[in-house]
Amino acid sequence: MNLSIQQRALNILREFEQAQIALVGKAVILTNGIAGTVEKLLLDELHGLRVVIAGHTGDWPLSAIRLGM
């Protein structure tokens, strides 16, 4: 299947929206022990999805989520 660049971009945005729906507001524990509620997701062109945890400074790669509740 040969997707155009525009179609690929739309697919990425759709998946990003689905990830937001699934994760924002959920309680998580990161691999470094930080726990809290996902405040928002960021799309980083170098690292992919990153999460912002309410009450904590910074953002972490999605792969850092150890446990979601």
Short mmCIF file of C-alpha atoms in Angstrom, two decimals:
data_model
loop_
_atom_site.label_atom_id
_atom_site.label_comp_id
_atom_site.label_asym_id
_atom_site.label_seq_id
_atom_site.Cartn_x
_atom_site.Cartn_y
_atom_site.Cartn_z
CA MET A 1 0.00 0.00 0.00
CA ASN A 2 1.49 3.30 -1.06
CA LEU A 3 0.26 6.06 1.24
CA SER A 4 0.75 9.69 0.41
CA ILE A 5 2.60 11.91 2.85
CA GLN A 6 -0.68 13.62 3.74
CA GLN A 7 -2.35 10.28 4.49
CA ARG A 8 0.57 9.22 6.68
CA ALA A 9 0.41 12.52 8.59
CA LEU A 10 -3.33 12.09 9.14
CA ASN A 11 -2.76 8.54 10.42
CA ILE A 12 -0.17 9.83 12.91
CA LEU A 13 -2.57 12.52 14.14
CA ARG A 14 -5.42 10.01 14.49
CA GLU A 15 -3.22 7.67 16.54
CA PHE A 16 -2.00 10.59 18.68
CA GLU A 17 -5.61 11.55 19.41
CA GLN A 18 -6.44 7.96 20.36
CA ALA A 19 -3.44 7.85 22.70
CA GLN A 20 -4.61 11.08 24.35
CA ILE A 21 -8.09 9.66 24.87
CA ALA A 22 -6.62 6.47 26.37
CA LEU A 23 -4.05 8.10 28.69
CA VAL A 24 -4.97 11.65 29.73
CA GLY A 25 -6.49 11.57 33.20
CA LYS A 26 -5.20 8.06 33.95
CA ALA A 27 -3.06 7.26 36.97
CA VAL A 28 0.40 5.94 36.11
CA ILE A 29 3.67 5.00 37.75
CA LEU A 30 6.86 5.68 35.81
CA THR A 31 9.94 3.49 35.85
CA ASN A 32 11.73 6.12 37.96
CA GLY A 33 9.05 5.86 40.69
CA ILE A 34 7.17 9.07 39.86
CA ALA A 35 3.45 8.51 40.18
CA GLY A 36 0.55 10.68 39.21
CA THR A 37 -2.08 11.43 36.63
CA VAL A 38 -1.24 11.97 32.98
CA GLU A 39 -1.88 15.64 32.34
CA LYS A 40 -1.08 15.67 28.63
CA LEU A 41 0.81 13.95 25.86
CA LEU A 42 3.42 15.57 23.67
CA LEU A 43 4.56 14.45 20.25
CA ASP A 44 8.33 14.82 20.03
CA GLU A 45 9.86 14.35 16.60
CA LEU A 46 13.02 12.87 18.10
CA HIS A 47 11.59 10.70 20.87
CA GLY A 48 7.98 9.98 19.94
CA LEU A 49 5.24 10.24 22.55
CA ARG A 50 6.07 11.88 25.86
CA VAL A 51 3.86 12.21 28.95
CA VAL A 52 3.45 15.09 31.35
CA ILE A 53 2.47 14.04 34.87
CA ALA A 54 0.37 16.48 36.90
CA GLY A 55 2.33 18.03 39.76
CA HIS A 56 5.75 17.08 38.36
CA THR A 57 8.13 19.18 36.30
CA GLY A 58 9.24 17.79 32.96
CA ASP A 59 8.04 15.15 30.57
CA TRP A 60 8.99 11.52 30.04
CA PRO A 61 8.94 9.07 27.15
CA LEU A 62 5.80 6.96 26.93
CA SER A 63 8.01 3.89 27.36
CA ALA A 64 8.70 5.06 30.95
CA ILE A 65 5.17 4.11 32.04
CA ARG A 66 5.53 1.00 34.16
CA LEU A 67 1.99 0.70 35.43
CA GLY A 68 -1.25 2.32 34.36
CA MET A 69 -4.39 2.13 36.42
#
